[in-house]
């Protein structure tokens, strides 16, 4: 892979991880899930037009390595909707803020690893459009699994065996969501897929 293009992908995923860190920090800012979700959604709605207009500036999309104009504004909106759903279900309905965080980390590190490792080492393509690789998906699964596992262990949520099993299934769901997403909205699909698994797991194990 061209080193310059790969460097831009590293830059892109660095921004991605900074956003992830910001969302996790935000999830700890409010004690009420409704404030956390609604304020975040309103902030994105206010910023959406500005970010969209900035994407129209010549060279802006290329600088941020956007795949198409307006990508970041729509991804930002998908992120806000995802956060509102995850907060409502995990934090609001189940009363478990940590599960909302687990949904988000099931996506973030894994998605970054899938892109970087897949582009550098991906030799075995596993989709008809040749845009995904076995190596990238394996990286997605591993980093998603470890991220969820660490989150659940830190919060001492379940027994070790239950934690490992839940983390494995969550990583599979998130990996499949990333693999089959063809429109670039894994920001939404991966955490929501993880949420479904964690929701069921919580109902069974609580």
CSV table of C-alpha atoms in Angstrom, one decimal:
chain,number,residue,atom,x,y,z
A,1,UNK,CA,0.0,0.0,0.0
A,2,UNK,CA,1.2,3.5,-0.8
A,3,UNK,CA,2.9,4.9,2.4
A,4,UNK,CA,1.3,8.4,1.9
A,5,UNK,CA,-2.2,6.9,1.6
A,6,UNK,CA,-1.6,4.7,4.6
A,7,UNK,CA,-0.4,7.7,6.6
A,8,UNK,CA,-3.6,9.4,5.8
A,9,UNK,CA,-5.5,6.4,7.0
A,10,UNK,CA,-3.6,6.4,10.2
A,11,UNK,CA,-4.5,10.1,10.6
A,12,UNK,CA,-8.2,9.3,9.9
A,13,UNK,CA,-8.3,6.5,12.5
A,14,UNK,CA,-6.5,8.7,15.0
A,15,UNK,CA,-9.3,11.2,14.7
A,16,UNK,CA,-11.7,8.2,15.0
A,17,UNK,CA,-10.1,7.2,18.3
A,18,UNK,CA,-10.1,10.7,19.7
A,19,UNK,CA,-13.8,10.9,19.0
A,20,UNK,CA,-14.2,7.5,20.8
A,21,UNK,CA,-12.4,8.8,23.8
A,22,UNK,CA,-14.5,11.9,23.8
A,23,UNK,CA,-17.7,9.9,23.8
A,24,UNK,CA,-16.6,7.7,26.7
A,25,UNK,CA,-15.7,10.9,28.6
A,26,UNK,CA,-19.1,12.4,27.7
A,27,UNK,CA,-20.9,9.3,29.0
A,28,UNK,CA,-19.4,10.0,32.5
A,29,UNK,CA,-20.3,13.8,32.4
A,30,UNK,CA,-23.9,13.4,33.3
A,31,UNK,CA,-25.5,11.3,36.0
A,32,UNK,CA,-28.8,11.1,34.1
A,33,UNK,CA,-28.9,9.2,30.8
A,34,UNK,CA,-31.5,11.5,29.4
A,35,UNK,CA,-29.4,14.6,29.7
A,36,UNK,CA,-26.4,12.7,28.3
A,37,UNK,CA,-28.3,11.5,25.2
A,38,UNK,CA,-30.4,14.5,24.5
A,39,UNK,CA,-27.6,17.1,24.9
A,40,UNK,CA,-25.3,15.1,22.7
A,41,UNK,CA,-27.9,14.8,20.0
A,42,UNK,CA,-28.8,18.5,20.2
A,43,UNK,CA,-25.1,19.5,19.9
A,44,UNK,CA,-24.7,17.3,16.8
A,45,UNK,CA,-27.9,18.7,15.2
A,46,UNK,CA,-26.5,22.2,15.8
A,47,UNK,CA,-23.1,21.4,14.4
A,48,UNK,CA,-24.3,19.3,11.5
A,49,UNK,CA,-24.9,22.2,9.0
A,50,UNK,CA,-21.5,23.7,9.9
A,51,UNK,CA,-19.6,20.5,9.4
A,52,UNK,CA,-21.6,19.8,6.2
A,53,UNK,CA,-20.7,23.2,4.8
A,54,UNK,CA,-17.1,22.8,5.7
A,55,UNK,CA,-17.0,19.6,3.8
A,56,UNK,CA,-17.8,21.6,0.6
A,57,UNK,CA,-14.7,23.7,0.9
A,58,UNK,CA,-12.2,22.5,-1.8
A,59,UNK,CA,-9.6,20.2,-0.4
A,60,UNK,CA,-11.3,19.7,3.0
A,61,UNK,CA,-12.5,16.2,2.3
A,62,UNK,CA,-9.1,15.2,0.9
A,63,UNK,CA,-7.4,16.7,3.9
A,64,UNK,CA,-9.4,14.5,6.3
A,65,UNK,CA,-9.3,11.6,3.9
A,66,UNK,CA,-13.0,11.5,3.6
A,67,UNK,CA,-14.2,8.9,1.1
A,68,UNK,CA,-16.9,11.3,-0.2
A,69,UNK,CA,-18.1,14.8,0.5
A,70,UNK,CA,-20.2,15.1,3.5
A,71,UNK,CA,-19.1,11.8,5.0
A,72,UNK,CA,-18.1,13.2,8.3
A,73,UNK,CA,-21.3,15.2,8.8
A,74,UNK,CA,-23.4,12.2,8.2
A,75,UNK,CA,-21.2,9.9,10.2
A,76,UNK,CA,-21.5,12.4,13.1
A,77,UNK,CA,-25.2,12.2,12.8
A,78,UNK,CA,-25.1,8.4,12.8
A,79,UNK,CA,-22.9,8.6,15.9
A,80,UNK,CA,-25.4,10.8,17.7
A,81,UNK,CA,-28.4,8.6,16.9
A,82,UNK,CA,-26.4,5.5,17.9
A,83,UNK,CA,-25.5,7.1,21.2
A,84,UNK,CA,-29.1,8.1,21.9
A,85,UNK,CA,-30.3,4.5,21.2
A,86,UNK,CA,-27.5,2.8,23.2
A,87,UNK,CA,-28.0,5.2,26.2
A,88,UNK,CA,-31.8,4.7,26.1
A,89,UNK,CA,-31.6,0.9,26.1
A,90,UNK,CA,-28.5,0.1,28.2
A,91,UNK,CA,-28.3,3.1,30.6
A,92,UNK,CA,-32.0,4.1,30.6
A,93,UNK,CA,-33.9,0.8,30.4
A,94,UNK,CA,-31.4,-1.6,32.0
A,95,UNK,CA,-29.9,1.1,34.3
A,96,UNK,CA,-26.3,0.0,33.3
A,97,UNK,CA,-24.1,2.9,32.0
A,98,UNK,CA,-21.2,0.5,31.7
A,99,UNK,CA,-23.0,-1.6,29.1
A,100,UNK,CA,-23.5,1.5,26.9
A,101,UNK,CA,-19.8,2.1,27.1
A,102,UNK,CA,-19.2,-1.6,26.3
A,103,UNK,CA,-21.3,-1.2,23.1
A,104,UNK,CA,-19.2,1.7,22.0
A,105,UNK,CA,-15.8,0.1,22.6
A,106,UNK,CA,-17.0,-3.0,20.8
A,107,UNK,CA,-16.9,-0.8,17.7
A,108,UNK,CA,-14.2,1.8,18.1
A,109,UNK,CA,-10.8,0.0,18.6
A,110,UNK,CA,-11.9,-2.9,16.4
A,111,UNK,CA,-12.9,-0.7,13.5
A,112,UNK,CA,-9.6,1.2,13.6
A,113,UNK,CA,-7.7,-2.1,13.8
A,114,UNK,CA,-9.7,-3.6,10.9
A,115,UNK,CA,-8.9,-0.6,8.7
A,116,UNK,CA,-5.2,-0.3,9.5
A,117,UNK,CA,-4.4,-4.0,9.6
A,118,UNK,CA,-6.7,-4.8,6.7
A,119,UNK,CA,-5.1,-2.2,4.4
A,120,UNK,CA,-1.5,-3.2,5.4
A,121,UNK,CA,-1.8,-7.0,5.5
A,122,UNK,CA,-5.2,-7.8,3.9
A,123,UNK,CA,-4.5,-10.5,1.3
A,124,UNK,CA,-7.6,-12.6,1.5
A,125,UNK,CA,-10.7,-10.8,0.3
A,126,UNK,CA,-14.0,-12.0,1.7
A,127,UNK,CA,-16.6,-9.8,0.1
A,128,UNK,CA,-17.7,-9.6,-3.5
A,129,UNK,CA,-16.6,-5.9,-3.8
A,130,UNK,CA,-13.1,-6.8,-2.4
A,131,UNK,CA,-13.3,-4.0,0.2
A,132,UNK,CA,-13.0,-6.3,3.2
A,133,UNK,CA,-10.3,-8.8,4.1
A,134,UNK,CA,-10.1,-11.8,6.4
A,135,UNK,CA,-7.1,-10.2,8.1
A,136,UNK,CA,-9.0,-7.0,8.8
A,137,UNK,CA,-12.0,-8.8,10.1
A,138,UNK,CA,-9.8,-10.9,12.4
A,139,UNK,CA,-8.3,-7.7,13.7
A,140,UNK,CA,-11.8,-6.3,14.2
A,141,UNK,CA,-12.9,-9.4,16.2
A,142,UNK,CA,-9.8,-9.5,18.4
A,143,UNK,CA,-9.8,-5.8,19.3
A,144,UNK,CA,-13.5,-5.8,19.8
A,145,UNK,CA,-13.3,-8.8,22.1
A,146,UNK,CA,-10.5,-7.4,24.2
A,147,UNK,CA,-12.1,-4.0,24.5
A,148,UNK,CA,-15.4,-5.4,25.7
A,149,UNK,CA,-13.7,-8.0,27.9
A,150,UNK,CA,-11.5,-5.3,29.6
A,151,UNK,CA,-14.6,-3.0,30.1
A,152,UNK,CA,-16.6,-5.7,31.7
A,153,UNK,CA,-13.7,-6.9,33.9
A,154,UNK,CA,-13.0,-3.3,35.1
A,155,UNK,CA,-16.6,-2.9,36.1
A,156,UNK,CA,-16.7,-6.4,37.6
A,157,UNK,CA,-20.0,-7.0,36.0
A,158,UNK,CA,-20.2,-10.8,35.6
A,159,UNK,CA,-18.3,-13.9,36.5
A,160,UNK,CA,-15.1,-14.4,34.5
A,161,UNK,CA,-16.6,-17.2,32.4
A,162,UNK,CA,-19.8,-15.2,31.7
A,163,UNK,CA,-17.6,-12.2,30.9
A,164,UNK,CA,-15.5,-14.1,28.4
A,165,UNK,CA,-18.6,-15.7,26.7
A,166,UNK,CA,-20.5,-12.4,26.5
A,167,UNK,CA,-17.4,-10.6,25.1
A,168,UNK,CA,-16.9,-13.2,22.5
A,169,UNK,CA,-20.5,-13.1,21.2
A,170,UNK,CA,-20.5,-9.3,21.3
A,171,UNK,CA,-17.3,-9.2,19.3
A,172,UNK,CA,-18.8,-11.6,16.7
A,173,UNK,CA,-21.9,-9.5,16.3
A,174,UNK,CA,-19.8,-6.3,16.0
A,175,UNK,CA,-17.4,-7.9,13.5
A,176,UNK,CA,-20.3,-9.1,11.3
A,177,UNK,CA,-21.9,-5.7,11.4
A,178,UNK,CA,-18.6,-4.1,10.2
A,179,UNK,CA,-18.1,-6.8,7.6
A,180,UNK,CA,-21.5,-6.5,6.0
A,181,UNK,CA,-21.9,-2.7,6.2
A,182,UNK,CA,-21.7,-1.4,2.6
A,183,UNK,CA,-22.6,2.2,3.2
A,184,UNK,CA,-20.0,3.3,5.7
A,185,UNK,CA,-22.3,3.5,8.7
A,186,UNK,CA,-20.5,1.0,11.0
A,187,UNK,CA,-20.4,3.9,13.5
A,188,UNK,CA,-24.1,3.0,14.0
A,189,UNK,CA,-24.4,-0.7,13.1
A,190,UNK,CA,-21.5,-2.1,15.2
A,191,UNK,CA,-22.5,-0.6,18.5
A,192,UNK,CA,-26.2,-1.4,18.0
A,193,UNK,CA,-25.3,-5.0,17.1
A,194,UNK,CA,-23.2,-5.2,20.3
A,195,UNK,CA,-26.1,-3.6,22.2
A,196,UNK,CA,-28.5,-6.4,21.2
A,197,UNK,CA,-26.1,-9.0,22.4
A,198,UNK,CA,-25.3,-7.2,25.7
A,199,UNK,CA,-29.0,-6.5,26.2
A,200,UNK,CA,-29.9,-10.2,26.0
A,201,UNK,CA,-26.9,-11.2,28.1
A,202,UNK,CA,-27.9,-8.7,30.8
A,203,UNK,CA,-31.4,-10.1,30.9
A,204,UNK,CA,-30.2,-13.6,31.2
A,205,UNK,CA,-27.4,-13.0,33.7
A,206,UNK,CA,-28.8,-10.4,36.0
